[in-house]
Amino acid sequence: MSTPAGTHEGTARGTARGTVAPAGSAPSRELDVCALRADFPLLGRTEQGRRLTYLDSAASSQRPRQVLDAMRAYEETSYANVHRGVYALAEEATRRFEAARDNVGRFIGAPEPGREVVFTKNATEAINLVAHTWGRANLRAGDTVLLTEMEHHANIVPWQMLAAERDVTIRWVPIDDDGLLVLDDLDRLLEGVKLLGVTCASNVLGTINPVAELAQAAHRVGAVVVADGAQSVPHLPTDVSSLGCDFLAFSAHKMLGPTGIGVLWGRAELLEALPPFLGGGEMILDVSKDGFTPNEVPWRFEAGTPPITEAIGLGAAVDYLRAVGMDAVRRHEVALTAYALDTLQSRFGDAIRIFGPLDATRRGGVVSFVLGDVHPHDISQVLDQYGVCVRAGHHCAKPLMRRLGVTATARASFGLYNDLADVDALADALGEARAFFA
Amino acid sequence: MAGLEDLYREIILDHYRSPRNRGELPSPPAYRVEGFNPLCGDEIVVTLDVEDGVLADIKIAGSGCSISQSSASLMSAAVKGKPVAEVRDLIRTFKGMMSIHEASLPHDGHDRADGAASGPVEIVSGEPEPVDVEALGELAALQGVVKFPVRIKCATLSWNTLAQGLDEVGTAS
Ligand SMILES: Cc1ncc(COP(=O)(O)O)c(C=O)c1O
């Protein structure tokens, strides 16, 4: 593994094994994308003789060699089931698993990483966990849950399931035509609300929501705030204390880590008060024929053998992001997004409809659009011929699609490894798509 | 890798740009049925008029990609005025052409029209029946779609929806 000169931020408290400093990290804290790309084996792939243009990081990011290596090294040298093992190997595995938890917690500024970070399968399961535990313990018939029109299905359906079961009402914060939340009426919207579910950054519009402001208002009426960080934690510096939410959900596979693991961060005192989620091993302190005593947090919510290798991978991903620097990641993605918005608008003018705010500083690196009357599915098909990977569809946000008056959009989304050439490749391929269907 | 021209044949682009039998028949008396493709958000509305065992009239509404729209248009032109039994045969033949790959695709279970296809249009599993592509006429232009497995559901959406409609009309009368 490489230890490039000029890496500065400590990996000392990161993973136990080796360094995960990315090739592109430099003292200036600006991204050297060209060097950094070398860390991502998959980006070396060619399609139709061209460089692959991967613009689907909002769905899943590619992983750097440092993450893949950490997982492999763990499997080859330290693998055992965690917790309760008395032998040295199991102890080491447990230590590394818990170190990953701690590391992830510190990455998001958790005051008590060891108690507040729950490993789940993904962001979806993290939100479902809140609905099952907090929701079932606290929501009664006649209560209201407030969501926004731009939520991903992951932050809608769990509440709808609960609403159907408990006779709970769901209310919606509307969006305006720029794809921003309309908050003029927030106090009225919050009346009688027990829980606010809000995405930190929209996976369709890119919009970055004022979660801190919303959380403050929600707390004034005693509501609990569940923030969906699936699109923000990978791309923006995150500090749960300044976000002000009570729960934060995110997935490893969108932040350079593996699939199969996600995180629910929750305020320690809230988690302490919650009943268990799934039942089984790991989540108990004692079981008799008459019943069980639930375990301490966070293990209370982690029934069964957890995704151990994946936790190691997530820890390595966090090390990588930290070494690059989340401020640098954000600056890079703002520049890229601004360039994309500019290029697409000047190239296609009125023919392109870009959703969400047109100010790159107000949004994440997600650009959804429709081009003329070419269906997004056909666009992505033509783009694929040019080695450009974009997603087309409703992006698991059907209420938002209805609000926008479309059934589908095409979506290009950026990661720290994308560069201006990727945007140019997108624009060129879009030009071909238009010509093809003209 | 298959090229774009395998997928987007001239006939397909023609039906996409000028769809036949577009719109909705007043229902009732016509029977109305909807289909969805959750993958791309395609929605299709088929209204059909069955009289004395004949599919007397059919119209297609909804929105979707070029493959789903052109397939629906081609379908409407092929089945309009045909005896229902013949229409069912055609559906089977068309699905046969598409099923070669559909059988090997993971089924996501979201496709309402597909999910409802418990009637005569089972997805062929195991040995595919030989398909008489000649009998499909213009519809054979959609053959290239099987080289693009994710698009097969686009092509079959209207057919599954029609099959569902024929089943429901049959049980309703
Ligand atoms: C905003 C948002 N929330 C939640 C999710 C769900 O993530 P996962 O599928 O990893 O649970 C996604 C991913 O598509 C997302 O973009």
XYZ file of C-alpha atoms and ligand atoms in Angstrom:
627
model
C 0.000 0.000 0.000
C 1.149 3.498 -0.689
C 1.929 6.173 1.802
C 2.097 9.182 -0.446
C 4.299 11.998 0.676
C 2.297 14.887 1.966
C -0.517 13.027 3.640
C -1.089 14.818 6.811
C -4.226 13.813 8.501
C -3.716 10.989 10.923
C -4.648 7.508 10.001
C -3.241 6.564 13.359
C -6.614 6.259 14.970
C -8.059 4.776 11.820
C -7.845 1.130 10.972
C -5.392 -1.017 12.788
C -3.678 -2.213 9.669
C -1.508 -0.179 7.367
C -2.284 3.173 5.929
C -5.204 4.062 3.776
C -3.977 7.424 2.635
C -5.286 8.099 -0.834
C -2.871 8.803 -3.645
C -4.504 12.121 -4.389
C -4.304 13.667 -0.956
C -1.919 16.582 -0.735
C -1.011 19.162 1.871
C -2.911 21.842 0.004
C -6.071 19.909 0.790
C -7.148 20.215 -2.820
C -8.027 17.158 -4.763
C -5.596 15.793 -7.284
C -8.283 13.849 -9.113
C -5.889 12.383 -11.604
C -3.765 10.793 -8.868
C -6.806 9.857 -6.880
C -8.436 7.992 -9.762
C -5.518 5.578 -9.714
C -6.836 4.324 -6.375
C -10.061 3.110 -8.008
C -9.371 -0.053 -9.987
C -12.762 -0.071 -11.666
C -12.245 3.358 -13.173
C -9.507 1.807 -15.293
C -12.196 -0.090 -17.190
C -12.851 0.869 -20.784
C -16.174 0.734 -22.618
C -16.251 0.646 -26.421
C -12.594 1.604 -26.375
C -13.230 4.723 -24.325
C -12.552 5.618 -20.733
C -15.522 4.625 -18.597
C -17.541 7.663 -17.526
C -19.092 6.640 -14.245
C -21.799 9.118 -13.267
C -23.917 7.054 -10.919
C -22.276 7.548 -7.558
C -25.569 8.618 -5.983
C -26.711 5.040 -6.503
C -23.431 3.464 -5.458
C -19.904 4.792 -5.413
C -16.877 2.887 -6.634
C -14.403 1.713 -3.990
C -10.756 2.539 -3.719
C -8.129 -0.144 -3.500
C -7.544 0.889 0.129
C -11.058 -0.261 1.052
C -10.855 -3.460 -0.973
C -7.418 -4.214 0.493
C -8.516 -3.591 4.060
C -11.415 -6.002 3.667
C -9.265 -8.623 2.049
C -6.482 -8.255 4.604
C -8.990 -8.592 7.407
C -10.466 -11.730 5.875
C -7.046 -13.225 5.304
C -5.511 -12.452 8.679
C -8.047 -11.569 11.364
C -11.400 -13.061 10.469
C -13.551 -14.584 13.192
C -17.049 -13.993 14.520
C -17.217 -11.061 16.877
C -18.183 -10.785 20.548
C -18.103 -13.593 23.105
C -15.068 -15.295 21.575
C -12.431 -15.943 24.201
C -9.593 -16.797 21.835
C -7.182 -14.108 20.689
C -8.351 -14.140 17.086
C -11.984 -13.510 18.021
C -10.877 -10.801 20.376
C -8.906 -9.124 17.636
C -11.866 -9.343 15.263
C -14.112 -7.798 17.901
C -11.620 -5.042 18.611
C -11.391 -4.165 14.936
C -15.144 -4.297 14.447
C -15.697 -1.958 17.397
C -12.835 0.280 16.238
C -14.669 0.670 12.928
C -17.793 1.717 14.826
C -15.797 4.255 16.757
C -14.147 5.545 13.604
C -17.455 6.012 11.787
C -18.871 7.796 14.812
C -15.968 10.230 14.941
C -16.347 10.864 11.207
C -19.828 12.294 11.788
C -18.943 14.036 15.029
C -20.866 11.664 17.291
C -20.364 12.713 20.916
C -20.321 9.067 22.030
C -19.387 6.908 19.047
C -19.290 3.675 21.030
C -22.915 3.988 22.131
C -24.496 5.936 19.321
C -23.512 4.142 16.133
C -25.744 1.215 15.200
C -24.699 -0.923 12.254
C -27.567 -1.846 9.959
C -27.847 -3.347 6.501
C -28.187 0.034 4.789
C -29.819 3.439 5.196
C -33.210 1.936 4.469
C -32.933 -0.500 7.356
C -31.681 2.296 9.602
C -34.850 4.314 9.000
C -37.011 1.230 9.383
C -35.286 0.622 12.706
C -36.425 4.031 13.938
C -39.957 3.430 12.670
C -40.141 0.029 14.363
C -38.642 1.029 17.681
C -39.166 4.736 18.280
C -42.288 4.803 16.119
C -44.029 1.891 17.784
C -43.128 3.106 21.236
C -44.227 6.685 20.661
C -46.758 7.119 17.866
C -50.437 6.848 18.663
C -53.630 7.189 16.678
C -54.110 10.793 15.668
C -50.401 11.671 15.780
C -48.730 13.349 12.834
C -45.499 12.611 11.005
C -44.066 15.388 8.837
C -42.073 14.458 5.737
C -40.880 16.480 2.764
C -42.000 16.080 -0.828
C -38.447 15.249 -1.851
C -37.940 12.182 0.355
C -36.598 8.910 -0.984
C -39.043 6.005 -0.600
C -36.776 4.818 2.225
C -37.956 7.763 4.318
C -41.583 7.508 3.226
C -42.725 3.910 3.132
C -41.653 2.927 6.681
C -43.802 5.804 7.944
C -46.682 4.879 5.677
C -46.545 1.321 6.985
C -46.687 2.617 10.513
C -49.365 5.159 9.633
C -51.595 2.430 8.241
C -51.112 0.339 11.350
C -51.494 3.131 13.890
C -53.834 5.564 12.217
C -51.108 8.169 12.092
C -51.363 11.098 9.673
C -48.562 12.013 7.277
C -48.142 15.649 6.326
C -45.763 16.991 3.666
C -43.461 19.985 3.470
C -43.927 21.246 -0.105
C -41.161 22.245 -2.496
C -41.057 25.235 -4.828
C -40.230 25.218 -8.519
C -36.514 25.558 -7.796
C -36.670 22.369 -5.783
C -36.261 24.081 -2.414
C -38.400 23.364 0.616
C -41.104 25.959 1.216
C -40.729 26.809 4.890
C -42.904 29.936 5.174
C -45.601 27.869 6.804
C -43.310 25.688 8.860
C -44.833 26.483 12.242
C -48.291 25.532 11.034
C -46.934 22.393 9.358
C -45.270 21.407 12.625
C -48.429 21.684 14.700
C -48.987 18.436 16.546
C -46.056 16.770 14.800
C -44.287 13.968 16.689
C -41.648 13.159 14.121
C -39.994 15.003 11.248
C -38.313 12.981 8.499
C -36.086 15.018 6.201
C -33.366 14.229 3.724
C -30.144 16.193 4.177
C -29.620 16.206 0.406
C -32.055 15.115 -2.273
C -31.015 12.204 -4.477
C -32.969 13.742 -7.367
C -32.826 17.522 -7.021
C -29.490 17.707 -5.294
C -31.017 20.256 -2.923
C -29.225 20.554 0.398
C -31.845 21.126 3.058
C -31.483 23.397 6.102
C -31.675 20.485 8.523
C -30.355 22.467 11.497
C -33.045 25.113 11.099
C -35.734 22.460 10.639
C -34.513 20.487 13.632
C -34.637 23.557 15.837
C -38.201 24.282 14.821
C -39.187 20.641 15.233
C -37.641 20.451 18.684
C -39.611 23.508 19.747
C -42.779 21.439 19.320
C -41.174 18.401 20.901
C -40.817 16.415 17.684
C -38.006 13.970 17.008
C -35.974 14.491 13.821
C -34.847 11.671 11.537
C -32.367 12.908 8.954
C -31.607 10.856 5.857
C -27.895 11.327 5.296
C -27.561 8.838 2.431
C -26.634 11.612 -0.025
C -24.947 14.011 2.376
C -22.543 12.005 4.531
C -20.570 10.850 1.456
C -20.238 14.367 0.060
C -20.419 17.007 2.794
C -18.593 17.474 6.073
C -20.991 16.067 8.661
C -21.295 16.934 12.304
C -24.370 15.521 13.997
C -24.227 18.102 16.765
C -24.534 21.029 14.395
C -27.056 19.176 12.225
C -29.186 18.994 15.324
C -31.088 15.871 14.280
C -31.887 13.014 16.642
C -31.231 10.202 14.193
C -29.086 10.094 11.068
C -29.202 7.237 8.556
C -26.693 6.491 5.809
C -25.230 3.680 3.693
C -21.600 2.620 3.285
C -21.947 1.789 -0.394
C -22.517 5.413 -1.351
C -19.403 6.591 0.508
C -16.685 4.424 -1.045
C -17.509 1.503 1.225
C -19.046 -1.906 0.600
C -22.687 -2.904 0.231
C -24.336 -4.757 3.084
C -23.726 -2.219 5.813
C -25.335 1.034 6.814
C -25.443 3.197 9.888
C -28.022 4.587 12.202
C -26.627 7.253 14.433
C -28.921 8.160 17.311
C -28.614 10.371 20.360
C -27.468 8.153 23.214
C -30.300 9.055 25.550
C -32.889 8.393 22.836
C -31.375 5.040 21.906
C -31.263 4.066 25.581
C -35.014 4.521 25.810
C -35.824 2.393 22.778
C -37.034 -1.197 22.737
C -35.054 -3.709 20.634
C -35.503 -4.001 16.876
C -35.005 -7.598 15.709
C -34.727 -10.434 18.195
C -31.997 -13.074 18.429
C -28.388 -13.409 19.439
C -26.193 -10.381 20.204
C -29.131 -8.203 21.194
C -29.738 -9.829 24.592
C -28.068 -9.816 28.002
C -30.001 -12.791 29.272
C -32.629 -15.216 28.035
C -34.678 -17.630 30.064
C -37.782 -19.615 29.273
C -39.776 -16.750 30.677
C -38.288 -13.979 28.602
C -35.193 -11.956 27.787
C -33.273 -8.927 28.947
C -32.175 -6.698 26.096
C -28.514 -5.811 25.653
C -26.957 -2.360 26.072
C -26.954 0.068 23.182
C -25.896 -0.121 20.418
C -25.833 -3.950 20.410
C -29.483 -4.035 21.443
C -30.295 -3.159 17.834
C -27.878 -5.570 16.186
C -29.436 -9.001 16.362
C -27.419 -11.843 14.892
C -23.946 -11.853 13.352
C -23.272 -8.380 11.962
C -21.584 -7.545 8.649
C -18.063 -7.716 10.054
C -15.875 -7.461 6.971
C -18.161 -4.721 5.721
C -17.638 -2.756 8.922
C -13.891 -2.988 8.349
C -14.465 -1.759 4.800
C -16.605 1.133 5.979
C -13.916 2.071 8.478
C -11.346 2.113 5.673
C -13.681 4.214 3.510
C -14.008 6.734 6.313
C -10.216 6.835 6.672
C -9.921 7.485 2.967
C -12.480 10.292 2.955
C -10.914 11.854 6.040
C -7.468 11.793 4.493
C -8.734 13.444 1.314
C -10.656 15.886 3.461
C -14.408 16.366 3.271
C -13.990 20.105 2.678
C -11.861 19.334 -0.350
C -14.396 16.755 -1.538
C -17.159 19.308 -1.248
C -15.222 22.049 -3.050
C -14.359 19.666 -5.845
C -17.951 18.521 -6.266
C -19.311 22.067 -6.218
C -16.877 23.013 -8.977
C -17.818 19.933 -10.977
C -21.535 20.518 -10.520
C -21.255 24.176 -11.493
C -19.369 23.153 -14.620
C -21.995 20.519 -15.432
C -24.926 22.911 -14.935
C -23.174 25.461 -17.114
C -22.165 23.057 -19.850
C -25.553 21.392 -20.120
C -27.441 24.658 -20.195
C -25.210 26.330 -22.749
C -25.149 23.205 -24.903
C -28.851 22.376 -24.877
C -30.514 25.644 -23.904
C -34.271 25.385 -23.576
C -34.268 21.762 -24.661
C -32.917 20.630 -21.313
C -34.899 20.864 -18.116
C -32.645 20.565 -15.100
C -34.362 19.896 -11.796
C -33.375 21.460 -8.515
C -31.548 24.685 -7.672
C -29.213 26.020 -10.350
C -26.797 27.393 -7.781
C -24.178 24.667 -7.289
C -23.454 25.792 -3.733
C -27.002 24.934 -2.704
C -26.914 21.418 -4.009
C -24.993 18.185 -4.022
C -23.390 16.674 -7.103
C -26.593 15.209 -8.475
C -27.952 16.533 -11.753
C -31.363 15.255 -12.850
C -32.777 16.349 -16.166
C -35.011 15.618 -19.095
C -33.822 16.401 -22.595
C -36.377 17.372 -25.224
C -38.950 14.632 -25.515
C -36.412 11.831 -25.481
C -37.362 9.449 -22.704
C -34.722 9.188 -19.951
C -34.532 5.459 -20.515
C -33.609 6.013 -24.144
C -31.090 8.654 -23.134
C -29.291 6.325 -20.787
C -29.340 3.602 -23.441
C -27.598 5.834 -25.978
C -25.198 7.151 -23.330
C -24.246 3.591 -22.501
C -23.000 3.203 -26.070
C -20.524 5.956 -25.279
C -19.456 4.413 -22.005
C -21.388 6.982 -19.965
C -23.237 5.486 -16.980
C -26.215 7.492 -15.777
C -29.390 6.351 -14.099
C -32.862 6.798 -15.562
C -36.123 6.343 -13.750
C -37.999 7.618 -10.742
C -35.001 7.258 -8.409
C -37.212 5.857 -5.645
C -38.895 9.227 -5.238
C -42.273 8.826 -6.894
C -44.105 11.477 -4.872
C -41.407 13.914 -6.001
C -41.719 12.752 -9.630
C -45.449 13.491 -9.457
C -44.730 16.912 -8.016
C -42.305 17.596 -10.866
C -44.850 16.334 -13.378
C -42.630 13.651 -14.878
C -42.553 9.872 -14.659
C -38.795 9.652 -14.903
C -35.632 11.711 -15.188
C -32.090 10.963 -16.264
C -29.603 11.568 -13.477
C -25.869 12.113 -13.569
C -24.210 12.094 -10.166
C -20.639 12.795 -9.205
C -18.110 11.389 -6.827
C -14.733 12.675 -5.760
C -13.121 10.737 -8.631
C -15.033 12.485 -11.422
C -13.435 15.267 -13.422
C -14.336 17.824 -16.066
C -13.653 15.275 -18.808
C -16.488 13.170 -17.414
C -18.848 16.131 -17.743
C -17.684 16.735 -21.316
C -18.223 13.064 -22.148
C -21.742 13.339 -20.746
C -22.531 16.435 -22.785
C -21.119 14.904 -25.978
C -23.074 11.697 -25.538
C -26.249 13.681 -24.820
C -25.694 15.499 -28.085
C -25.554 12.119 -29.843
C -28.725 10.967 -28.091
C -30.574 14.053 -29.256
C -29.395 13.635 -32.812
C -30.391 9.975 -32.788
C -33.968 10.644 -31.765
C -34.386 13.908 -33.684
C -21.933 -5.606 -27.719
C -25.068 -5.057 -29.738
C -25.315 -1.685 -31.457
C -28.059 0.896 -31.117
C -29.396 0.023 -34.557
C -30.222 -3.486 -33.295
C -32.509 -1.951 -30.728
C -33.871 1.113 -32.449
C -34.955 -0.231 -35.835
C -36.536 2.208 -38.273
C -40.025 0.747 -37.775
C -39.678 1.183 -34.034
C -38.637 4.816 -34.337
C -41.516 5.378 -36.749
C -44.098 3.969 -34.339
C -42.489 5.927 -31.506
C -42.732 9.215 -33.414
C -46.211 8.566 -34.785
C -47.959 6.119 -32.506
C -51.041 4.343 -33.904
C -54.361 4.018 -32.047
C -53.337 6.600 -29.503
C -55.798 7.720 -26.822
C -58.525 6.170 -24.728
C -61.874 4.678 -25.688
C -64.718 5.851 -23.482
C -64.985 3.394 -20.634
C -67.477 2.023 -20.062
C -68.460 0.579 -22.460
C -64.765 -0.104 -23.251
C -62.667 -1.932 -20.672
C -59.753 -0.015 -19.219
C -56.576 -1.534 -17.786
C -53.304 0.003 -16.602
C -49.772 -1.351 -16.515
C -46.606 -0.032 -14.909
C -42.941 -0.630 -15.363
C -41.364 0.433 -12.076
C -37.879 0.388 -13.547
C -38.346 3.374 -15.806
C -41.676 4.679 -14.548
C -43.450 3.746 -17.770
C -47.203 3.758 -17.512
C -49.568 2.365 -20.062
C -53.346 2.518 -20.330
C -55.045 0.072 -22.662
C -58.729 0.490 -23.413
C -60.354 -2.341 -25.328
C -63.668 -3.169 -26.840
C -64.480 -6.847 -27.122
C -67.598 -7.731 -29.086
C -68.673 -11.256 -29.943
C -65.240 -12.688 -29.319
C -63.537 -10.045 -31.445
C -61.215 -7.294 -30.227
C -63.215 -4.681 -32.086
C -61.221 -1.653 -30.991
C -58.189 -0.763 -28.898
C -56.476 2.432 -27.854
C -53.244 3.071 -26.019
C -52.443 5.933 -23.657
C -49.761 6.596 -21.081
C -46.144 7.580 -21.335
C -42.929 5.738 -21.639
C -39.718 5.128 -23.477
C -39.454 4.548 -27.212
C -39.448 0.774 -26.798
C -42.569 0.561 -24.655
C -44.421 3.137 -26.747
C -43.524 1.643 -30.100
C -44.240 -1.872 -28.892
C -47.684 -0.727 -27.745
C -48.312 1.007 -31.048
C -47.205 -2.002 -33.091
C -49.318 -4.226 -30.886
C -52.442 -2.121 -31.303
C -52.057 -2.186 -35.081
C -51.539 -5.950 -35.059
C -54.454 -6.924 -32.820
C -57.189 -4.464 -33.738
C -60.162 -6.224 -35.326
C -58.790 -9.714 -34.639
C -60.683 -12.523 -32.903
C -59.652 -12.714 -29.254
C -58.334 -16.254 -29.709
C -55.989 -15.023 -32.417
C -54.898 -12.121 -30.240
C -54.028 -14.521 -27.461
C -51.970 -16.584 -29.913
C -50.136 -13.473 -30.994
C -49.453 -12.472 -27.404
C -48.034 -15.926 -26.785
C -45.836 -15.761 -29.879
C -44.615 -12.276 -29.039
C -43.861 -13.228 -25.456
C -42.070 -16.268 -26.810
C -39.800 -14.030 -28.829
C -39.105 -11.954 -25.728
C -39.044 -14.759 -23.171
C -35.806 -16.334 -24.301
C -34.053 -13.864 -22.084
C -36.865 -12.907 -19.778
C -36.790 -16.406 -18.312
C -33.208 -15.902 -17.233
C -33.825 -12.485 -15.732
C -34.335 -12.015 -12.040
C -37.963 -11.193 -11.478
C -38.455 -8.135 -9.322
C -42.094 -8.860 -8.680
C -43.028 -5.196 -9.022
C -44.436 -5.360 -12.484
C -48.136 -5.338 -11.913
C -49.037 -6.453 -15.373
C -46.489 -9.239 -15.195
C -47.572 -10.200 -11.746
C -51.129 -10.512 -12.951
C -50.144 -12.658 -15.862
C -51.332 -15.852 -14.278
C -53.579 -16.490 -17.247
C -52.459 -17.829 -20.569
C -49.254 -15.768 -20.820
C -46.891 -17.557 -18.518
C -43.314 -16.584 -18.872
C -41.658 -19.454 -20.634
C -39.180 -21.218 -18.455
C -36.886 -24.016 -19.428
C -36.787 -24.877 -23.113
C -38.065 -21.980 -25.176
C -40.695 -22.922 -27.736
C -39.607 -22.287 -31.277
C -40.979 -18.897 -32.230
C -42.509 -18.302 -35.615
C -41.029 -14.866 -36.151
C -42.486 -14.738 -39.673
C -45.962 -14.747 -38.179
C -45.148 -11.580 -36.274
C -44.730 -9.388 -39.343
C -43.668 -5.874 -38.400
C -43.480 -6.912 -34.770
C -40.352 -8.847 -35.576
C -38.575 -5.482 -35.550
C -38.660 -5.721 -31.772
C -36.586 -8.872 -31.869
C -33.395 -6.886 -31.264
C -34.681 -5.915 -27.824
C -33.698 -9.307 -26.424
C -30.081 -8.291 -26.846
C -30.751 -5.573 -24.266
C -32.228 -7.582 -21.399
C -33.168 -4.604 -19.230
C -35.378 -3.319 -22.030
C -37.422 -6.524 -22.427
C -39.863 -5.388 -19.787
C -40.370 -2.171 -21.742
C -41.327 -4.166 -24.822
C -43.630 -6.572 -22.990
C -45.429 -4.012 -20.829
C -48.295 -3.323 -23.232
C -48.669 -7.001 -24.073
C -48.942 -8.048 -20.454
C -51.395 -5.256 -19.873
C -53.511 -6.325 -22.850
C -53.440 -9.946 -21.673
C -54.582 -8.840 -18.249
C -57.377 -6.806 -19.839
C -58.557 -9.751 -21.946
C -58.617 -11.974 -18.871
C -60.560 -9.468 -16.854
C -63.043 -8.768 -19.652
C -63.549 -12.516 -19.953
C -64.352 -12.923 -16.280
C -66.381 -9.717 -16.062
C -68.902 -10.719 -18.738
C -31.664 9.977 -0.181
C -31.584 8.501 -0.070
N -32.089 7.896 0.998
C -32.029 6.571 1.163
C -31.452 5.757 0.218
C -31.454 4.293 0.438
O -30.190 3.763 0.515
P -30.013 2.198 0.610
O -30.644 1.635 -0.624
O -28.552 1.980 0.647
O -30.715 1.747 1.835
C -30.908 6.349 -0.925
C -30.282 5.510 -1.962
O -30.736 5.331 -3.046
C -30.981 7.745 -1.063
O -30.486 8.340 -2.154
